[in-house]
GROMACS .gro file of C-alpha atoms in nm:
model
  238
    1MET     CA    1  10.262   8.446   8.596
    2SER     CA    2  10.457   8.432   8.195
    3SER     CA    3  10.055   8.242   8.060
    4SER     CA    4   9.716   8.416   7.989
    5ILE     CA    5   9.547   8.143   8.011
    6PRO     CA    6   9.353   8.213   8.316
    7PHE     CA    7   9.240   8.541   8.173
    8GLU     CA    8   9.169   8.433   7.914
    9ARG     CA    9   8.910   8.200   8.066
   10TYR     CA   10   8.798   8.526   8.274
   11ASP     CA   11   8.743   8.690   7.966
   12GLU     CA   12   8.531   8.375   7.803
   13GLU     CA   13   8.345   8.376   8.168
   14PHE     CA   14   8.271   8.792   8.146
   15LEU     CA   15   8.187   8.732   7.819
   16SER     CA   16   7.912   8.486   7.918
   17LEU     CA   17   7.786   8.728   8.188
   18THR     CA   18   7.753   8.998   7.968
   19GLU     CA   19   7.541   8.839   7.713
   20GLN     CA   20   7.287   8.726   7.986
   21VAL     CA   21   7.291   9.053   8.156
   22THR     CA   22   7.166   9.175   7.761
   23SER     CA   23   6.947   8.950   7.712
   24LYS     CA   24   6.715   8.993   8.092
   25LEU     CA   25   6.743   9.346   7.980
   26ARG     CA   26   6.645   9.354   7.648
   27PRO     CA   27   6.268   9.281   7.693
   28LEU     CA   28   6.277   9.549   7.926
   29ASP     CA   29   6.387   9.831   7.679
   30PRO     CA   30   6.178  10.160   7.709
   31SER     CA   31   6.283  10.204   7.379
   32THR     CA   32   6.070   9.887   7.262
   33ALA     CA   33   5.870   9.806   7.507
   34SER     CA   34   5.600   9.938   7.708
   35SER     CA   35   5.487   9.975   7.999
   36THR     CA   36   5.219   9.735   7.945
   37SER     CA   37   5.379   9.495   7.733
   38LEU     CA   38   5.649   9.411   7.987
   39PRO     CA   39   5.674   9.104   8.069
   40PRO     CA   40   5.521   8.923   8.402
   41THR     CA   41   5.938   8.804   8.529
   42ALA     CA   42   6.014   9.183   8.491
   43GLU     CA   43   6.114   9.180   8.791
   44ALA     CA   44   6.257   8.878   8.812
   45ASP     CA   45   6.492   8.961   8.529
   46VAL     CA   46   6.588   9.313   8.662
   47LYS     CA   47   6.655   9.139   8.985
   48MET     CA   48   6.921   8.831   8.785
   49ALA     CA   49   7.043   9.131   8.575
   50HIS     CA   50   7.194   9.301   8.874
   51ASN     CA   51   7.316   9.058   9.043
   52LEU     CA   52   7.454   8.901   8.686
   53LEU     CA   53   7.619   9.243   8.654
   54LEU     CA   54   7.813   9.201   9.053
   55GLN     CA   55   7.936   8.875   8.955
   56ALA     CA   56   8.105   9.089   8.569
   57ASP     CA   57   8.230   9.341   8.802
   58ASP     CA   58   8.448   9.097   9.075
   59LEU     CA   59   8.546   8.884   8.740
   60LEU     CA   60   8.604   9.198   8.565
   61LYS     CA   61   8.839   9.294   8.901
   62GLN     CA   62   9.042   8.928   8.892
   63MET     CA   63   9.127   9.038   8.481
   64GLY     CA   64   9.250   9.327   8.604
   65LEU     CA   65   9.474   9.199   8.848
   66GLU     CA   66   9.585   8.864   8.608
   67ALA     CA   67   9.696   9.124   8.376
   68ARG     CA   68   9.895   9.376   8.584
   69GLY     CA   69  10.090   9.019   8.738
   70VAL     CA   70  10.181   8.948   8.393
   71ASP     CA   71  10.561   8.908   8.300
   72ASN     CA   72  10.585   9.034   7.966
   73ALA     CA   73  10.524   9.350   7.859
   74ALA     CA   74  10.368   9.372   7.503
   75VAL     CA   75  10.115   9.108   7.657
   76LYS     CA   76  10.045   9.302   7.985
   77ARG     CA   77  10.001   9.593   7.754
   78ASP     CA   78   9.761   9.394   7.525
   79LEU     CA   79   9.521   9.208   7.821
   80LEU     CA   80   9.482   9.572   7.988
   81ALA     CA   81   9.370   9.681   7.681
   82LYS     CA   82   9.107   9.375   7.720
   83VAL     CA   83   9.019   9.502   8.043
   84ARG     CA   84   8.953   9.854   7.955
   85VAL     CA   85   8.729   9.742   7.652
   86CYS     CA   86   8.553   9.513   7.871
   87LYS     CA   87   8.469   9.807   8.190
   88THR     CA   88   8.337  10.045   7.930
   89ARG     CA   89   8.096   9.753   7.803
   90LEU     CA   90   8.029   9.722   8.163
   91ALA     CA   91   7.941  10.042   8.240
   92ASN     CA   92   7.699  10.032   7.905
   93LEU     CA   93   7.548   9.715   8.031
   94ARG     CA   94   7.487   9.951   8.419
   95ASP     CA   95   7.355  10.228   8.187
   96ASP     CA   96   7.095   9.999   8.040
   97TYR     CA   97   7.006   9.816   8.359
   98GLU     CA   98   6.898  10.165   8.459
   99SER     CA   99   6.715  10.246   8.223
  100ALA     CA  100   6.513   9.933   8.276
  101LYS     CA  101   6.483   9.936   8.644
  102ASN     CA  102   6.344  10.307   8.586
  103HIS     CA  103   6.062  10.206   8.360
  104ILE     CA  104   5.975   9.945   8.532
  105ASP     CA  105   5.972  10.144   8.912
  106ARG     CA  106   5.780  10.399   8.645
  107SER     CA  107   5.588  10.150   8.555
  108SER     CA  108   5.479   9.948   8.927
  109LEU     CA  109   5.363  10.287   9.015
  110GLY     CA  110   5.124  10.362   8.678
  111LEU     CA  111   5.323  10.652   8.575
  112ASN     CA  112   5.340  10.598   8.254
  113GLU     CA  113   4.991  10.517   8.192
  114ASP     CA  114   4.907  10.801   8.398
  115ILE     CA  115   5.125  11.026   8.157
  116GLU     CA  116   4.971  10.875   7.844
  117LEU     CA  117   4.601  10.953   8.021
  118GLY     CA  118   4.664  11.268   8.111
  119GLY     CA  119   4.802  11.338   7.772
  120ARG     CA  120   4.452  11.207   7.599
  121ASN     CA  121   4.261  11.373   7.912
  122GLY     CA  122   4.392  11.687   7.966
  123SER     CA  123   4.090  11.902   7.902
  124ASN     CA  124   3.873  11.659   8.121
  125ASN     CA  125   3.745  11.728   8.488
  126SER     CA  126   3.932  11.518   8.645
  127GLY     CA  127   4.308  11.635   8.524
  128GLY     CA  128   4.386  11.875   8.787
  129GLY     CA  129   4.340  11.569   9.014
  130ARG     CA  130   4.531  11.314   8.808
  131ASN     CA  131   4.875  11.544   8.750
  132ARG     CA  132   4.876  11.609   9.105
  133THR     CA  133   4.875  11.228   9.112
  134ASN     CA  134   5.157  11.207   8.905
  135GLY     CA  135   5.350  11.452   9.070
  136SER     CA  136   5.283  11.252   9.352
  137LYS     CA  137   5.478  10.961   9.165
  138GLU     CA  138   5.690  11.183   9.002
  139ARG     CA  139   5.822  11.290   9.358
  140LEU     CA  140   5.832  10.895   9.488
  141LEU     CA  141   6.071  10.822   9.173
  142SER     CA  142   6.248  11.092   9.225
  143ASN     CA  143   6.310  11.000   9.558
  144THR     CA  144   6.390  10.600   9.460
  145ASP     CA  145   6.589  10.733   9.221
  146THR     CA  146   6.806  10.953   9.482
  147LEU     CA  147   6.840  10.657   9.694
  148GLN     CA  148   6.963  10.445   9.413
  149SER     CA  149   7.218  10.655   9.321
  150GLN     CA  150   7.354  10.743   9.614
  151SER     CA  151   7.339  10.364   9.701
  152ASP     CA  152   7.540  10.304   9.361
  153THR     CA  153   7.793  10.567   9.473
  154LEU     CA  154   7.832  10.358   9.788
  155ALA     CA  155   7.898  10.041   9.577
  156ASN     CA  156   8.111  10.217   9.317
  157ALA     CA  157   8.308  10.377   9.623
  158ARG     CA  158   8.353  10.016   9.773
  159SER     CA  159   8.515   9.886   9.424
  160ILE     CA  160   8.724  10.146   9.387
  161MET     CA  161   8.883  10.088   9.737
  162ALA     CA  162   8.838   9.733   9.687
  163GLU     CA  163   9.053   9.761   9.339
  164THR     CA  164   9.317  10.055   9.495
  165GLU     CA  165   9.382   9.776   9.751
  166GLY     CA  166   9.427   9.474   9.542
  167VAL     CA  167   9.670   9.733   9.340
  168ALA     CA  168   9.815   9.815   9.654
  169LEU     CA  169   9.921   9.450   9.747
  170GLU     CA  170  10.022   9.342   9.411
  171ILE     CA  171  10.269   9.689   9.436
  172THR     CA  172  10.371   9.593   9.783
  173GLU     CA  173  10.466   9.253   9.634
  174GLU     CA  174  10.651   9.440   9.313
  175LEU     CA  175  10.855   9.590   9.539
  176GLY     CA  176  10.951   9.280   9.803
  177ARG     CA  177  11.082   9.102   9.470
  178HIS     CA  178  11.292   9.388   9.439
  179ARG     CA  179  11.394   9.435   9.762
  180GLU     CA  180  11.496   9.047   9.693
  181THR     CA  181  11.676   9.101   9.377
  182ILE     CA  182  11.844   9.408   9.508
  183SER     CA  183  11.969   9.214   9.804
  184SER     CA  184  12.032   8.895   9.598
  185ALA     CA  185  12.283   9.158   9.411
  186HIS     CA  186  12.427   9.300   9.700
  187GLY     CA  187  12.553   8.981   9.791
  188ARG     CA  188  12.670   8.926   9.395
  189VAL     CA  189  12.903   9.243   9.470
  190ARG     CA  190  12.992   9.112   9.836
  191GLN     CA  191  13.113   8.790   9.709
  192VAL     CA  192  13.286   8.965   9.354
  193THR     CA  193  13.462   9.171   9.606
  194GLY     CA  194  13.607   8.912   9.863
  195MET     CA  195  13.710   8.722   9.500
  196THR     CA  196  13.886   9.048   9.409
  197ASN     CA  197  14.056   9.112   9.797
  198ARG     CA  198  14.145   8.744   9.793
  199ALA     CA  199  14.353   8.819   9.414
  200ARG     CA  200  14.482   9.135   9.526
  201ARG     CA  201  14.615   8.940   9.817
  202ILE     CA  202  14.752   8.636   9.603
  203VAL     CA  203  14.940   8.859   9.387
  204GLN     CA  204  15.053   9.048   9.645
  205SER     CA  205  15.229   8.739   9.784
  206MET     CA  206  15.380   8.675   9.435
  207SER     CA  207  15.490   9.002   9.418
  208ARG     CA  208  15.702   8.946   9.768
  209ARG     CA  209  15.765   8.610   9.652
  210GLU     CA  210  15.930   8.706   9.320
  211VAL     CA  211  16.110   8.974   9.571
  212GLN     CA  212  16.258   8.719   9.752
  213GLN     CA  213  16.383   8.495   9.478
  214LYS     CA  214  16.563   8.792   9.302
  215LEU     CA  215  16.745   8.899   9.623
  216ILE     CA  216  16.810   8.538   9.671
  217LEU     CA  217  16.962   8.540   9.320
  218TYR     CA  218  17.141   8.827   9.360
  219GLY     CA  219  17.289   8.706   9.675
  220VAL     CA  220  17.412   8.389   9.530
  221ALA     CA  221  17.539   8.558   9.209
  222GLY     CA  222  17.721   8.812   9.454
  223THR     CA  223  17.913   8.490   9.609
  224ILE     CA  224  18.042   8.405   9.308
  225VAL     CA  225  18.169   8.710   9.176
  226LEU     CA  226  18.354   8.703   9.554
  227VAL     CA  227  18.513   8.365   9.534
  228PHE     CA  228  18.576   8.415   9.173
  229LEU     CA  229  18.771   8.726   9.208
  230MET     CA  230  18.976   8.607   9.546
  231LEU     CA  231  19.076   8.278   9.346
  232ILE     CA  232  19.218   8.498   9.102
  233TYR     CA  233  19.378   8.696   9.378
  234GLY     CA  234  19.495   8.393   9.513
  235MET     CA  235  19.618   8.251   9.206
  236PHE     CA  236  19.798   8.608   9.170
  237LYS     CA  237  19.978   8.595   9.458
  238ALA     CA  238  20.125   8.217   9.466
   0.00000   0.00000   0.00000
């Protein structure tokens, strides 16, 4: 691949997805939203944010494949740097998602309200029962968080396996291209070797012809000298 146009399209789509995630999570930020001020669409928003994060994760994998497939080393380096930045942004959004989800879970259990009321009415007789209720809800929420964490760990493991598989396929393809290049080079070497052998045979044939021509020339010269001597001998004898 010699162009980064597909990567730029992926980058724009990734930016759009992350902006949508941010817009869904902003009203659910625990630092700005209390349990009583959550919008009625809070659960739907957090589910939508989760789906958008999954899409962004898949898109990020495609961006990595596109970046690693670029032939130009400088462009490849720049694109991989962009991929790392996008990974960091996606990780931050995942953290925001987890915070918003935990906030909604606590609100659905009434835990946030109980904590506030417990702080105001801690001196009442009902405080002990409320604290026990809070403890049960805390344990339930902790178990839910543990299950969610395990699920996220499995999802991350599957994502890493898929990415590793993609890299392995790219390496296999790259090795195949190198093998073809080496085979082509071997073929050219054999062609050059064949041409060299033919040239050597031609040179040897020319050398043999040169030797033959010299022998013929020496023979003719010797014959002429012999005839000349015989003529001189005949003249003196006469």
